[in-house]
Amino acid sequence: MKKILASIIASLFLSCCGTPSANTVNVKWDEYGIPHIEADNLQALYYGLGRAQAYNHGKLMLKNYAKGNGMLARFEGVRGLENDLLLNRIGLLSSSVSSKAQEDPQVYAALEQFVRGINDELVNHKEKLGEYAVMLPITVDHVINFTKYDLYIAFAMRRELSEKWPRVENVASTAVSYTHLTLPTTPYV
C-alpha cells in the first residue's frame, strides 16, 4: 500500500509540475562541499541534482559520458581506442537507439531535467572543461549509455572480460532489459 501511495504522490508531483525555474529549486553547499537541494517538486529536484553534480564534477562527468558513448579516443587517443572498440564490438551503443520509447515517461522526464541542469551549469563554465567542452550539450542518451557502460562493462564484466570474451557479446541484449531507471519513492537526495 505504501508503494502504491508513493507512486501516486510521485505521479502527482510530475504531472502538476512544469519546467523547474530558479524559483523552485535552491542548491546550497555546506562547509564540507556537500550540496543540499531544496525543491518544490521532483523534476526541480533532478534539475538541482544535475546542476550540483556538474558544478562539483563537470569535467569528470563529460569524460565519463565520452567513455560510455564510445567517444573516448577523441580525447585520449590510443588509450581510449580500446574502450571505444569494445563498446562497438558488443553492440552496447546500438542497443539504446530509442531511449525515450524504452523508459517510463516519468523517469524520462526526470532524466531530461537532470540533463538540463547539467547543461545549464556547464554552459557557463566551459573554460574549466578543457577539450571535453565539445561534448556539450549532454543528452539523455549520453546519461543512459554511460549507465549501461558503468553497469555492464566497468562493474559486471571487469573480471570476466579477459577470460570469457564470448560472454561479452551478449551484454547488449541484456543491457536493454536491466538499465531502466526508477525514481525514488520520496523526493529526497
Tab-separated table of C-alpha atoms in Angstrom:
chain	number	residue	atom	x	y	z
A	1	MET	CA	0.000	0.000	0.000
A	2	LYS	CA	2.855	2.384	0.838
A	3	LYS	CA	4.466	1.772	-2.574
A	4	ILE	CA	1.191	2.489	-4.356
A	5	LEU	CA	0.703	5.682	-2.347
A	6	ALA	CA	4.288	6.768	-3.055
A	7	SER	CA	3.785	6.114	-6.782
A	8	ILE	CA	0.602	8.183	-6.794
A	9	ILE	CA	2.339	11.041	-4.989
A	10	ALA	CA	5.293	10.914	-7.404
A	11	SER	CA	2.870	10.929	-10.342
A	12	LEU	CA	1.058	13.942	-8.950
A	13	PHE	CA	4.350	15.766	-8.457
A	14	LEU	CA	5.425	15.095	-12.015
A	15	SER	CA	2.074	15.803	-13.645
A	16	CYS	CA	1.452	19.117	-11.930
A	17	CYS	CA	4.922	20.490	-12.387
A	18	GLY	CA	6.225	22.175	-15.450
A	19	THR	CA	9.795	23.018	-16.166
A	20	PRO	CA	11.642	23.974	-12.999
A	21	SER	CA	12.743	27.559	-12.693
A	22	ALA	CA	15.182	29.281	-10.393
A	23	ASN	CA	12.248	29.894	-8.038
A	24	THR	CA	11.516	26.191	-7.466
A	25	VAL	CA	14.989	24.834	-6.730
A	26	ASN	CA	17.728	26.048	-4.427
A	27	VAL	CA	21.148	24.419	-4.107
A	28	LYS	CA	23.360	25.355	-1.140
A	29	TRP	CA	26.751	23.904	-0.259
A	30	ASP	CA	27.824	23.397	3.329
A	31	GLU	CA	31.353	23.938	4.636
A	32	TYR	CA	32.315	20.404	3.561
A	33	GLY	CA	31.296	20.982	-0.065
A	34	ILE	CA	28.170	18.840	0.142
A	35	PRO	CA	25.218	20.187	-1.871
A	36	HIS	CA	21.835	20.463	-0.152
A	37	ILE	CA	18.986	20.678	-2.647
A	38	GLU	CA	15.625	22.186	-1.792
A	39	ALA	CA	12.998	21.748	-4.478
A	40	ASP	CA	9.269	22.318	-4.817
A	41	ASN	CA	8.770	19.189	-6.914
A	42	LEU	CA	10.508	16.072	-8.162
A	43	GLN	CA	11.516	17.475	-11.561
A	44	ALA	CA	13.058	20.510	-9.878
A	45	LEU	CA	14.918	18.159	-7.563
A	46	TYR	CA	16.502	16.331	-10.504
A	47	TYR	CA	17.314	19.655	-12.177
A	48	GLY	CA	19.091	20.759	-8.984
A	49	LEU	CA	20.906	17.431	-8.753
A	50	GLY	CA	22.188	17.847	-12.316
A	51	ARG	CA	23.414	21.374	-11.567
A	52	ALA	CA	25.078	20.327	-8.320
A	53	GLN	CA	26.895	17.367	-9.865
A	54	ALA	CA	28.005	19.437	-12.842
A	55	TYR	CA	29.264	22.208	-10.562
A	56	ASN	CA	31.320	19.778	-8.486
A	57	HIS	CA	32.430	17.312	-11.185
A	58	GLY	CA	31.692	18.781	-14.634
A	59	LYS	CA	34.852	17.715	-16.435
A	60	LEU	CA	34.770	14.218	-14.921
A	61	MET	CA	31.109	13.815	-15.922
A	62	LEU	CA	31.903	14.758	-19.521
A	63	LYS	CA	34.853	12.354	-19.572
A	64	ASN	CA	32.597	9.564	-18.289
A	65	TYR	CA	29.914	10.377	-20.857
A	66	ALA	CA	32.568	10.241	-23.584
A	67	LYS	CA	33.730	6.874	-22.231
A	68	GLY	CA	30.215	5.439	-22.063
A	69	ASN	CA	29.293	6.683	-25.548
A	70	GLY	CA	32.289	5.355	-27.486
A	71	MET	CA	33.977	8.759	-27.884
A	72	LEU	CA	36.938	8.414	-25.515
A	73	ALA	CA	39.546	8.031	-28.285
A	74	ARG	CA	38.683	11.552	-29.450
A	75	PHE	CA	40.127	12.881	-26.193
A	76	GLU	CA	42.654	10.256	-25.058
A	77	GLY	CA	43.880	8.898	-28.368
A	78	VAL	CA	45.094	5.294	-28.404
A	79	ARG	CA	44.401	4.864	-24.669
A	80	GLY	CA	40.688	5.448	-25.282
A	81	LEU	CA	40.518	3.477	-28.521
A	82	GLU	CA	40.308	0.073	-26.812
A	83	ASN	CA	37.276	1.237	-24.824
A	84	ASP	CA	35.529	2.589	-27.931
A	85	LEU	CA	36.201	-0.573	-29.943
A	86	LEU	CA	34.876	-2.749	-27.124
A	87	LEU	CA	31.614	-0.780	-26.939
A	88	ASN	CA	31.133	-1.156	-30.669
A	89	ARG	CA	32.071	-4.863	-30.637
A	90	ILE	CA	29.487	-5.808	-28.013
A	91	GLY	CA	26.822	-3.546	-29.532
A	92	LEU	CA	26.101	-1.627	-26.335
A	93	LEU	CA	25.617	1.670	-28.161
A	94	SER	CA	23.298	0.276	-30.823
A	95	SER	CA	21.042	-1.170	-28.110
A	96	SER	CA	19.877	2.277	-26.983
A	97	VAL	CA	18.765	3.837	-30.236
A	98	SER	CA	15.399	4.905	-28.840
A	99	SER	CA	15.826	5.513	-25.106
A	100	LYS	CA	12.669	7.574	-24.809
A	101	ALA	CA	10.486	4.711	-26.019
A	102	GLN	CA	12.128	2.285	-23.580
A	103	GLU	CA	11.882	4.389	-20.423
A	104	ASP	CA	8.903	5.136	-18.236
A	105	PRO	CA	7.632	8.649	-19.140
A	106	GLN	CA	8.055	9.911	-15.557
A	107	VAL	CA	11.609	8.623	-15.361
A	108	TYR	CA	12.444	10.106	-18.753
A	109	ALA	CA	11.008	13.491	-17.682
A	110	ALA	CA	13.185	13.427	-14.548
A	111	LEU	CA	16.247	12.475	-16.641
A	112	GLU	CA	15.513	15.363	-19.022
A	113	GLN	CA	15.535	17.770	-16.082
A	114	PHE	CA	18.740	16.226	-14.710
A	115	VAL	CA	20.390	16.711	-18.115
A	116	ARG	CA	19.008	20.245	-18.390
A	117	GLY	CA	20.588	21.048	-15.006
A	118	ILE	CA	23.946	19.689	-16.194
A	119	ASN	CA	23.840	21.712	-19.403
A	120	ASP	CA	22.694	24.915	-17.681
A	121	GLU	CA	25.579	24.693	-15.240
A	122	LEU	CA	28.329	23.687	-17.666
A	123	VAL	CA	27.478	26.139	-20.457
A	124	ASN	CA	28.587	28.927	-18.102
A	125	HIS	CA	31.878	27.229	-17.199
A	126	LYS	CA	33.253	25.932	-20.498
A	127	GLU	CA	36.740	27.219	-19.670
A	128	LYS	CA	37.026	24.653	-16.843
A	129	LEU	CA	36.110	21.741	-19.103
A	130	GLY	CA	39.090	21.840	-21.448
A	131	GLU	CA	38.745	19.732	-24.589
A	132	TYR	CA	35.659	17.999	-23.143
A	133	ALA	CA	33.587	21.156	-23.725
A	134	VAL	CA	32.813	19.873	-27.239
A	135	MET	CA	30.625	17.196	-25.594
A	136	LEU	CA	28.018	19.846	-24.780
A	137	PRO	CA	25.098	19.735	-24.858
A	138	ILE	CA	24.686	16.464	-22.999
A	139	THR	CA	21.598	14.410	-23.892
A	140	VAL	CA	19.551	11.841	-22.000
A	141	ASP	CA	21.056	9.184	-24.280
A	142	HIS	CA	24.553	10.150	-23.056
A	143	VAL	CA	23.435	9.531	-19.474
A	144	ILE	CA	21.684	6.235	-20.252
A	145	ASN	CA	24.612	4.946	-22.331
A	146	PHE	CA	27.056	5.766	-19.542
A	147	THR	CA	24.806	3.977	-17.039
A	148	LYS	CA	24.861	0.892	-19.246
A	149	TYR	CA	28.610	1.174	-19.658
A	150	ASP	CA	29.151	1.556	-15.944
A	151	LEU	CA	26.893	-1.341	-15.018
A	152	TYR	CA	27.913	-3.832	-17.674
A	153	ILE	CA	31.487	-3.036	-18.587
A	154	ALA	CA	33.179	-1.325	-15.671
A	155	PHE	CA	31.387	-3.319	-12.959
A	156	ALA	CA	29.945	-6.683	-14.014
A	157	MET	CA	32.322	-7.609	-16.827
A	158	ARG	CA	35.651	-6.428	-15.395
A	159	ARG	CA	36.724	-9.856	-14.112
A	160	GLU	CA	35.250	-11.877	-16.934
A	161	LEU	CA	36.385	-9.743	-19.839
A	162	SER	CA	39.802	-11.278	-20.358
A	163	GLU	CA	38.758	-14.864	-19.554
A	164	LYS	CA	35.357	-15.230	-21.227
A	165	TRP	CA	35.260	-12.942	-24.265
A	166	PRO	CA	32.295	-14.758	-25.971
A	167	ARG	CA	30.017	-13.941	-22.984
A	168	VAL	CA	30.621	-10.229	-23.519
A	169	GLU	CA	28.792	-10.322	-26.867
A	170	ASN	CA	25.517	-10.992	-25.038
A	171	VAL	CA	25.767	-7.834	-22.964
A	172	ALA	CA	23.929	-5.655	-25.490
A	173	SER	CA	20.740	-7.680	-25.297
A	174	THR	CA	20.737	-7.848	-21.503
A	175	ALA	CA	21.723	-4.197	-21.118
A	176	VAL	CA	18.431	-3.025	-22.559
A	177	SER	CA	16.349	-5.009	-20.088
A	178	TYR	CA	18.255	-4.043	-16.935
A	179	THR	CA	19.096	-0.362	-17.320
A	180	HIS	CA	15.618	1.096	-16.900
A	181	LEU	CA	15.873	3.582	-14.077
A	182	THR	CA	13.376	4.073	-11.286
A	183	LEU	CA	12.554	7.194	-9.339
A	184	PRO	CA	12.990	7.251	-5.582
A	185	THR	CA	9.748	6.979	-3.636
A	186	THR	CA	10.474	10.143	-1.666
A	187	PRO	CA	11.811	13.404	-3.126
A	188	TYR	CA	14.963	13.500	-1.000
A	189	VAL	CA	18.539	13.400	-2.175
